Amino acid sequence: METLLRADCICVRSCGDSSSLRPRSPLRLKFYIVSRLQHRDKQRRRPHEVSCHAESAGFHQSRMVAETRANKYPPLDVSVRHAEQDPELQAAALLRAQTFYVYPPERKFAGELHQLVMAENEFQLLRQQQLDDRLSSSNQKFVCIIAVCAAASLPDIEAGLLVDGAEGKEAVVGSMDLWATRALPDEYLRGSRQNPAYIANMCVAAEARRRQVGGVMLEAARSTARAWGVGAMYVHTMAVNEAARQFYAAAGFVVEKEESSNEAHYRGHCLDGVEGRGRTVLLRDATL
């Protein structure tokens, strides 16, 4: 038995309705999306944690339902490593864009364009974060962790997720960041333990879900955290995200802090147009 995690991301929808702003042609659509994304990216800070404030009808937090049922698929034979080369970072960035920015079928064109733009932005951020980590003299550490499998085991996987491996083509089916830092920017809740580490941007390819990829990546994060000598490992999730909370609880995480509805309201966090539903929970890995 396993807890099914239907999605590995959180998409916070803005309270406003932007239907009147939709462009009517592909050219205007491209200009509209790129302009808005460039404006938003100017305000982003590192350490970076992807979130989606989409005005479109994409992924909804309220639709996430945790289910417990028998395994339908056997575990996927994956290996986990730190992403070092550009092709690995590009594949990880594309996987995040496809996971965190989901569109309905009727908006496929806009969705694919948006995902490509966000994948390129994420790739550049990953490269910069990796460079900063190598040159930094502070105690802050960063690593991008990826899970890969033989490409032949997933013949329908997206071509952009394929990389060259030691024994042929491999598919990047999972990705996550691990930060050793006092706090992540834009996150209200901070861990109370000294020398903490934070998990961010954890995602699994649709073709590899429910095959224990997430659990394998968590074990890799634990090994890295122990090697760094951190005092605790944390992850943020939404309070209403029961699927993610059950997934992490099954992996040994416990609730350390939980934001109140008033706190979320004052920070302007809403979900599906409801103020206060976007409140955050901080989970701590009790196995470390």
mmCIF file of C-alpha atoms in Angstrom:
data_model
loop_
_atom_site.group_PDB
_atom_site.id
_atom_site.type_symbol
_atom_site.label_atom_id
_atom_site.label_comp_id
_atom_site.label_asym_id
_atom_site.label_seq_id
_atom_site.Cartn_x
_atom_site.Cartn_y
_atom_site.Cartn_z
ATOM 1 C CA MET A 1 0.000 0.000 0.000
ATOM 2 C CA GLU A 2 1.145 3.539 -0.601
ATOM 3 C CA THR A 3 -0.213 7.018 -0.292
ATOM 4 C CA LEU A 4 -0.928 8.398 -3.738
ATOM 5 C CA LEU A 5 0.416 11.864 -4.354
ATOM 6 C CA ARG A 6 -1.545 13.132 -7.288
ATOM 7 C CA ALA A 7 0.685 16.135 -7.786
ATOM 8 C CA ASP A 8 4.093 17.224 -6.595
ATOM 9 C CA CYS A 9 3.490 20.939 -6.795
ATOM 10 C CA ILE A 10 1.468 23.779 -5.378
ATOM 11 C CA CYS A 11 -0.247 26.200 -7.692
ATOM 12 C CA VAL A 12 -1.678 29.289 -6.042
ATOM 13 C CA ARG A 13 -4.277 30.964 -8.138
ATOM 14 C CA SER A 14 -4.682 34.722 -7.935
ATOM 15 C CA CYS A 15 -7.922 36.168 -6.665
ATOM 16 C CA GLY A 16 -8.512 38.267 -9.756
ATOM 17 C CA ASP A 17 -10.168 37.135 -12.967
ATOM 18 C CA SER A 18 -7.955 37.783 -15.975
ATOM 19 C CA SER A 19 -10.264 36.352 -18.638
ATOM 20 C CA SER A 20 -10.689 39.820 -20.129
ATOM 21 C CA LEU A 21 -6.922 40.098 -20.651
ATOM 22 C CA ARG A 22 -6.491 37.063 -22.859
ATOM 23 C CA PRO A 23 -4.906 37.898 -26.233
ATOM 24 C CA ARG A 24 -6.784 36.844 -29.331
ATOM 25 C CA SER A 25 -3.888 35.825 -31.579
ATOM 26 C CA PRO A 26 -0.820 33.569 -31.151
ATOM 27 C CA LEU A 27 1.546 36.534 -31.618
ATOM 28 C CA ARG A 28 -0.218 38.654 -29.003
ATOM 29 C CA LEU A 29 -0.443 35.605 -26.740
ATOM 30 C CA LYS A 30 3.335 35.107 -26.894
ATOM 31 C CA PHE A 31 4.028 38.790 -26.205
ATOM 32 C CA TYR A 32 1.521 38.799 -23.345
ATOM 33 C CA ILE A 33 2.979 35.746 -21.593
ATOM 34 C CA VAL A 34 6.631 36.725 -22.046
ATOM 35 C CA SER A 35 6.002 40.312 -20.892
ATOM 36 C CA ARG A 36 4.200 39.206 -17.731
ATOM 37 C CA LEU A 37 6.809 36.567 -16.916
ATOM 38 C CA GLN A 38 9.706 38.996 -17.413
ATOM 39 C CA HIS A 39 8.027 41.505 -15.119
ATOM 40 C CA ARG A 40 7.393 38.858 -12.468
ATOM 41 C CA ASP A 41 10.923 37.392 -12.642
ATOM 42 C CA LYS A 42 12.463 40.775 -11.772
ATOM 43 C CA GLN A 43 10.936 40.409 -8.331
ATOM 44 C CA ARG A 44 12.193 36.891 -7.680
ATOM 45 C CA ARG A 45 14.942 36.240 -5.174
ATOM 46 C CA ARG A 46 17.281 33.378 -4.433
ATOM 47 C CA PRO A 47 17.155 30.818 -2.886
ATOM 48 C CA HIS A 48 14.452 30.113 -5.442
ATOM 49 C CA GLU A 49 11.353 28.069 -4.834
ATOM 50 C CA VAL A 50 9.029 27.733 -7.812
ATOM 51 C CA SER A 51 5.427 28.714 -7.278
ATOM 52 C CA CYS A 52 2.709 29.469 -9.787
ATOM 53 C CA HIS A 53 0.471 32.494 -9.417
ATOM 54 C CA ALA A 54 -1.484 31.682 -12.550
ATOM 55 C CA GLU A 55 -4.431 33.673 -13.762
ATOM 56 C CA SER A 56 -5.417 30.734 -15.960
ATOM 57 C CA ALA A 57 -7.531 27.694 -15.230
ATOM 58 C CA GLY A 58 -4.627 25.419 -14.377
ATOM 59 C CA PHE A 59 -3.845 23.241 -11.389
ATOM 60 C CA HIS A 60 -6.093 23.762 -8.367
ATOM 61 C CA GLN A 61 -4.963 22.984 -4.850
ATOM 62 C CA SER A 62 -8.518 22.151 -3.802
ATOM 63 C CA ARG A 63 -8.637 19.256 -6.263
ATOM 64 C CA MET A 64 -5.816 17.418 -4.547
ATOM 65 C CA VAL A 65 -7.192 14.416 -2.680
ATOM 66 C CA ALA A 66 -5.001 11.890 -0.886
ATOM 67 C CA GLU A 67 -5.907 8.302 -1.544
ATOM 68 C CA THR A 68 -4.530 5.098 -0.068
ATOM 69 C CA ARG A 69 -4.750 2.073 -2.309
ATOM 70 C CA ALA A 70 -2.744 -0.872 -3.568
ATOM 71 C CA ASN A 71 0.245 -0.215 -5.789
ATOM 72 C CA LYS A 72 -0.794 -0.310 -9.421
ATOM 73 C CA TYR A 73 2.710 -0.163 -10.856
ATOM 74 C CA PRO A 74 5.970 -1.814 -9.740
ATOM 75 C CA PRO A 75 8.746 0.407 -8.343
ATOM 76 C CA LEU A 76 10.739 2.136 -11.063
ATOM 77 C CA ASP A 77 14.444 1.292 -11.172
ATOM 78 C CA VAL A 78 15.968 4.745 -10.714
ATOM 79 C CA SER A 79 19.313 6.129 -9.644
ATOM 80 C CA VAL A 80 19.742 9.480 -7.940
ATOM 81 C CA ARG A 81 22.566 11.971 -8.387
ATOM 82 C CA HIS A 82 23.387 15.638 -8.132
ATOM 83 C CA ALA A 83 22.750 17.490 -11.394
ATOM 84 C CA GLU A 84 26.028 19.000 -12.593
ATOM 85 C CA GLN A 85 25.866 19.319 -16.374
ATOM 86 C CA ASP A 86 23.723 21.743 -18.362
ATOM 87 C CA PRO A 87 21.638 19.009 -20.076
ATOM 88 C CA GLU A 88 20.694 17.641 -16.650
ATOM 89 C CA LEU A 89 19.751 21.090 -15.383
ATOM 90 C CA GLN A 90 17.737 21.762 -18.549
ATOM 91 C CA ALA A 91 15.816 18.502 -18.133
ATOM 92 C CA ALA A 92 15.167 19.259 -14.463
ATOM 93 C CA ALA A 93 13.939 22.744 -15.374
ATOM 94 C CA LEU A 94 11.578 21.390 -18.047
ATOM 95 C CA LEU A 95 10.194 18.782 -15.652
ATOM 96 C CA ARG A 96 9.421 21.497 -13.105
ATOM 97 C CA ALA A 97 7.710 23.682 -15.688
ATOM 98 C CA GLN A 98 5.547 20.785 -16.866
ATOM 99 C CA THR A 99 4.673 19.830 -13.283
ATOM 100 C CA PHE A 100 4.087 23.233 -11.721
ATOM 101 C CA TYR A 101 2.245 24.884 -14.644
ATOM 102 C CA VAL A 102 -0.645 22.716 -15.809
ATOM 103 C CA TYR A 103 -3.241 23.821 -18.345
ATOM 104 C CA PRO A 104 -6.513 22.228 -19.514
ATOM 105 C CA PRO A 105 -6.562 20.631 -22.999
ATOM 106 C CA GLU A 106 -8.370 23.594 -24.564
ATOM 107 C CA ARG A 107 -5.424 25.838 -23.651
ATOM 108 C CA LYS A 108 -2.703 23.461 -24.803
ATOM 109 C CA PHE A 109 -0.949 26.004 -27.043
ATOM 110 C CA ALA A 110 -0.754 28.658 -24.338
ATOM 111 C CA GLY A 111 0.287 26.066 -21.782
ATOM 112 C CA GLU A 112 3.148 24.664 -23.835
ATOM 113 C CA LEU A 113 4.446 28.135 -24.619
ATOM 114 C CA HIS A 114 4.258 29.119 -20.970
ATOM 115 C CA GLN A 115 6.072 25.945 -19.920
ATOM 116 C CA LEU A 116 8.917 26.557 -22.381
ATOM 117 C CA VAL A 117 9.411 30.110 -21.145
ATOM 118 C CA MET A 118 9.360 29.034 -17.518
ATOM 119 C CA ALA A 119 11.701 26.114 -18.211
ATOM 120 C CA GLU A 120 14.297 28.463 -19.691
ATOM 121 C CA ASN A 121 13.953 30.844 -16.747
ATOM 122 C CA GLU A 122 14.340 27.977 -14.288
ATOM 123 C CA PHE A 123 17.387 26.642 -16.130
ATOM 124 C CA GLN A 124 19.124 30.009 -15.896
ATOM 125 C CA LEU A 125 18.276 30.214 -12.179
ATOM 126 C CA LEU A 126 19.656 26.733 -11.551
ATOM 127 C CA ARG A 127 22.898 27.582 -13.326
ATOM 128 C CA GLN A 128 23.268 30.782 -11.320
ATOM 129 C CA GLN A 129 22.494 29.026 -8.050
ATOM 130 C CA GLN A 130 25.050 26.346 -8.842
ATOM 131 C CA LEU A 131 27.686 28.972 -9.637
ATOM 132 C CA ASP A 132 26.905 30.916 -6.472
ATOM 133 C CA ASP A 133 27.251 27.737 -4.438
ATOM 134 C CA ARG A 134 30.691 27.003 -5.882
ATOM 135 C CA LEU A 135 31.973 30.533 -5.309
ATOM 136 C CA SER A 136 30.325 31.217 -1.959
ATOM 137 C CA SER A 137 32.433 31.277 1.187
ATOM 138 C CA SER A 138 29.378 31.212 3.480
ATOM 139 C CA ASN A 139 27.800 28.191 5.134
ATOM 140 C CA GLN A 140 24.889 28.245 2.682
ATOM 141 C CA LYS A 141 24.836 25.200 0.396
ATOM 142 C CA PHE A 142 22.733 24.233 -2.596
ATOM 143 C CA VAL A 143 22.290 21.133 -4.721
ATOM 144 C CA CYS A 144 19.829 20.067 -7.411
ATOM 145 C CA ILE A 145 18.993 16.365 -7.049
ATOM 146 C CA ILE A 146 17.640 14.367 -9.997
ATOM 147 C CA ALA A 147 16.278 10.838 -10.337
ATOM 148 C CA VAL A 148 16.982 9.085 -13.646
ATOM 149 C CA CYS A 149 16.041 5.777 -15.209
ATOM 150 C CA ALA A 150 16.830 4.005 -18.462
ATOM 151 C CA ALA A 151 14.964 5.760 -21.260
ATOM 152 C CA ALA A 152 13.838 2.397 -22.634
ATOM 153 C CA SER A 153 11.771 1.754 -19.504
ATOM 154 C CA LEU A 154 9.587 4.804 -20.281
ATOM 155 C CA PRO A 155 9.255 4.922 -24.084
ATOM 156 C CA ASP A 156 6.614 7.679 -23.999
ATOM 157 C CA ILE A 157 8.663 10.111 -21.909
ATOM 158 C CA GLU A 158 9.087 13.687 -23.161
ATOM 159 C CA ALA A 159 12.173 14.018 -25.396
ATOM 160 C CA GLY A 160 13.291 17.102 -23.484
ATOM 161 C CA LEU A 161 13.713 14.966 -20.358
ATOM 162 C CA LEU A 162 16.324 12.675 -21.968
ATOM 163 C CA VAL A 163 20.029 13.000 -21.141
ATOM 164 C CA ASP A 164 23.142 11.003 -21.992
ATOM 165 C CA GLY A 165 24.120 8.481 -19.335
ATOM 166 C CA ALA A 166 27.040 6.142 -18.856
ATOM 167 C CA GLU A 167 25.069 3.266 -20.398
ATOM 168 C CA GLY A 168 22.985 5.133 -22.956
ATOM 169 C CA LYS A 169 20.027 7.473 -22.856
ATOM 170 C CA GLU A 170 18.460 8.199 -19.484
ATOM 171 C CA ALA A 171 15.200 9.927 -18.582
ATOM 172 C CA VAL A 172 15.070 12.527 -15.816
ATOM 173 C CA VAL A 173 11.919 11.495 -13.940
ATOM 174 C CA GLY A 174 12.368 13.394 -10.671
ATOM 175 C CA SER A 175 13.918 16.605 -9.420
ATOM 176 C CA MET A 176 14.258 18.549 -6.190
ATOM 177 C CA ASP A 177 16.453 21.220 -4.590
ATOM 178 C CA LEU A 178 18.101 21.020 -1.205
ATOM 179 C CA TRP A 179 19.247 24.202 0.537
ATOM 180 C CA ALA A 180 21.320 24.517 3.682
ATOM 181 C CA THR A 181 20.312 28.034 4.668
ATOM 182 C CA ARG A 182 18.700 29.823 7.594
ATOM 183 C CA ALA A 183 15.486 30.481 5.685
ATOM 184 C CA LEU A 184 14.028 30.527 2.196
ATOM 185 C CA PRO A 185 12.966 33.972 0.950
ATOM 186 C CA ASP A 186 9.226 34.543 0.650
ATOM 187 C CA GLU A 187 8.517 31.759 3.153
ATOM 188 C CA TYR A 188 6.878 33.030 6.329
ATOM 189 C CA LEU A 189 7.606 29.940 8.425
ATOM 190 C CA ARG A 190 11.170 29.163 9.476
ATOM 191 C CA GLY A 191 12.573 26.097 11.166
ATOM 192 C CA SER A 192 13.414 26.439 14.859
ATOM 193 C CA ARG A 193 16.429 24.108 14.765
ATOM 194 C CA GLN A 194 19.960 25.393 14.279
ATOM 195 C CA ASN A 195 21.690 24.899 10.907
ATOM 196 C CA PRO A 196 18.574 23.805 8.977
ATOM 197 C CA ALA A 197 18.149 22.516 5.430
ATOM 198 C CA TYR A 198 15.077 22.954 3.220
ATOM 199 C CA ILE A 199 13.626 20.845 0.418
ATOM 200 C CA ALA A 200 12.133 22.799 -2.483
ATOM 201 C CA ASN A 201 10.714 22.202 -5.965
ATOM 202 C CA MET A 202 10.157 18.470 -5.577
ATOM 203 C CA CYS A 203 8.447 16.974 -8.616
ATOM 204 C CA VAL A 204 8.043 13.643 -10.411
ATOM 205 C CA ALA A 205 7.245 13.073 -14.088
ATOM 206 C CA ALA A 206 3.670 11.968 -14.735
ATOM 207 C CA GLU A 207 4.860 8.701 -16.297
ATOM 208 C CA ALA A 208 6.828 7.812 -13.149
ATOM 209 C CA ARG A 209 4.354 8.672 -10.390
ATOM 210 C CA ARG A 210 3.210 6.049 -7.857
ATOM 211 C CA ARG A 211 6.439 4.152 -8.508
ATOM 212 C CA GLN A 212 8.334 5.239 -5.371
ATOM 213 C CA VAL A 213 10.488 7.856 -7.127
ATOM 214 C CA GLY A 214 9.616 10.514 -4.545
ATOM 215 C CA GLY A 215 10.689 8.280 -1.674
ATOM 216 C CA VAL A 216 14.027 7.521 -3.333
ATOM 217 C CA MET A 217 14.720 11.233 -3.773
ATOM 218 C CA LEU A 218 13.851 11.920 -0.141
ATOM 219 C CA GLU A 219 16.416 9.324 0.949
ATOM 220 C CA ALA A 220 19.013 11.012 -1.262
ATOM 221 C CA ALA A 221 18.182 14.364 0.321
ATOM 222 C CA ARG A 222 18.616 12.835 3.775
ATOM 223 C CA SER A 223 22.026 11.456 2.839
ATOM 224 C CA THR A 224 23.136 14.844 1.543
ATOM 225 C CA ALA A 225 21.767 16.627 4.614
ATOM 226 C CA ARG A 226 23.669 14.260 6.901
ATOM 227 C CA ALA A 227 26.864 14.826 4.915
ATOM 228 C CA TRP A 228 26.391 18.570 5.332
ATOM 229 C CA GLY A 229 25.916 18.126 9.067
ATOM 230 C CA VAL A 230 22.619 20.025 9.221
ATOM 231 C CA GLY A 231 20.540 20.151 12.374
ATOM 232 C CA ALA A 232 17.185 19.461 10.702
ATOM 233 C CA MET A 233 15.530 19.148 7.286
ATOM 234 C CA TYR A 234 12.267 20.930 6.463
ATOM 235 C CA VAL A 235 9.759 21.244 3.654
ATOM 236 C CA HIS A 236 6.910 23.739 3.134
ATOM 237 C CA THR A 237 3.505 22.738 1.833
ATOM 238 C CA MET A 238 -0.013 24.114 1.794
ATOM 239 C CA ALA A 239 -2.228 23.382 4.790
ATOM 240 C CA VAL A 240 -5.043 22.157 2.510
ATOM 241 C CA ASN A 241 -2.698 19.937 0.493
ATOM 242 C CA GLU A 242 -3.688 16.692 2.182
ATOM 243 C CA ALA A 243 -2.016 14.582 -0.503
ATOM 244 C CA ALA A 244 1.405 16.125 0.068
ATOM 245 C CA ARG A 245 0.987 16.114 3.840
ATOM 246 C CA GLN A 246 0.155 12.399 3.876
ATOM 247 C CA PHE A 247 3.068 11.667 1.556
ATOM 248 C CA TYR A 248 5.548 13.434 3.827
ATOM 249 C CA ALA A 249 3.961 12.016 6.981
ATOM 250 C CA ALA A 250 4.438 8.499 5.613
ATOM 251 C CA ALA A 251 8.083 9.398 4.976
ATOM 252 C CA GLY A 252 8.628 10.472 8.590
ATOM 253 C CA PHE A 253 7.876 14.202 8.542
ATOM 254 C CA VAL A 254 5.984 15.907 11.367
ATOM 255 C CA VAL A 255 4.289 19.299 11.589
ATOM 256 C CA GLU A 256 6.492 21.868 13.293
ATOM 257 C CA LYS A 257 4.666 25.103 12.486
ATOM 258 C CA GLU A 258 1.381 26.030 10.855
ATOM 259 C CA GLU A 259 0.379 29.433 9.610
ATOM 260 C CA SER A 260 -2.973 30.799 10.744
ATOM 261 C CA SER A 261 -5.666 31.968 8.333
ATOM 262 C CA ASN A 262 -5.187 35.538 9.540
ATOM 263 C CA GLU A 263 -1.462 35.422 8.842
ATOM 264 C CA ALA A 264 -2.075 34.085 5.342
ATOM 265 C CA HIS A 265 -4.740 36.745 4.799
ATOM 266 C CA TYR A 266 -2.417 39.584 5.774
ATOM 267 C CA ARG A 267 0.269 38.262 3.444
ATOM 268 C CA GLY A 268 -2.247 38.256 0.608
ATOM 269 C CA HIS A 269 -2.214 34.489 0.067
ATOM 270 C CA CYS A 270 -5.429 33.114 -1.381
ATOM 271 C CA LEU A 271 -6.454 29.902 -3.081
ATOM 272 C CA ASP A 272 -9.218 29.566 -5.645
ATOM 273 C CA GLY A 273 -10.223 33.113 -4.744
ATOM 274 C CA VAL A 274 -10.647 32.359 -1.027
ATOM 275 C CA GLU A 275 -8.494 34.425 1.319
ATOM 276 C CA GLY A 276 -6.698 32.445 4.004
ATOM 277 C CA ARG A 277 -6.838 29.067 2.249
ATOM 278 C CA GLY A 278 -3.293 29.591 0.981
ATOM 279 C CA ARG A 279 -1.774 29.197 4.431
ATOM 280 C CA THR A 280 1.475 27.286 4.780
ATOM 281 C CA VAL A 281 2.607 24.362 6.933
ATOM 282 C CA LEU A 282 6.242 23.680 7.832
ATOM 283 C CA LEU A 283 7.112 19.989 8.132
ATOM 284 C CA ARG A 284 10.275 18.607 9.744
ATOM 285 C CA ASP A 285 11.952 15.297 8.986
ATOM 286 C CA ALA A 286 11.814 13.456 12.303
ATOM 287 C CA THR A 287 14.197 10.739 11.093
ATOM 288 C CA LEU A 288 17.249 13.022 11.073
#
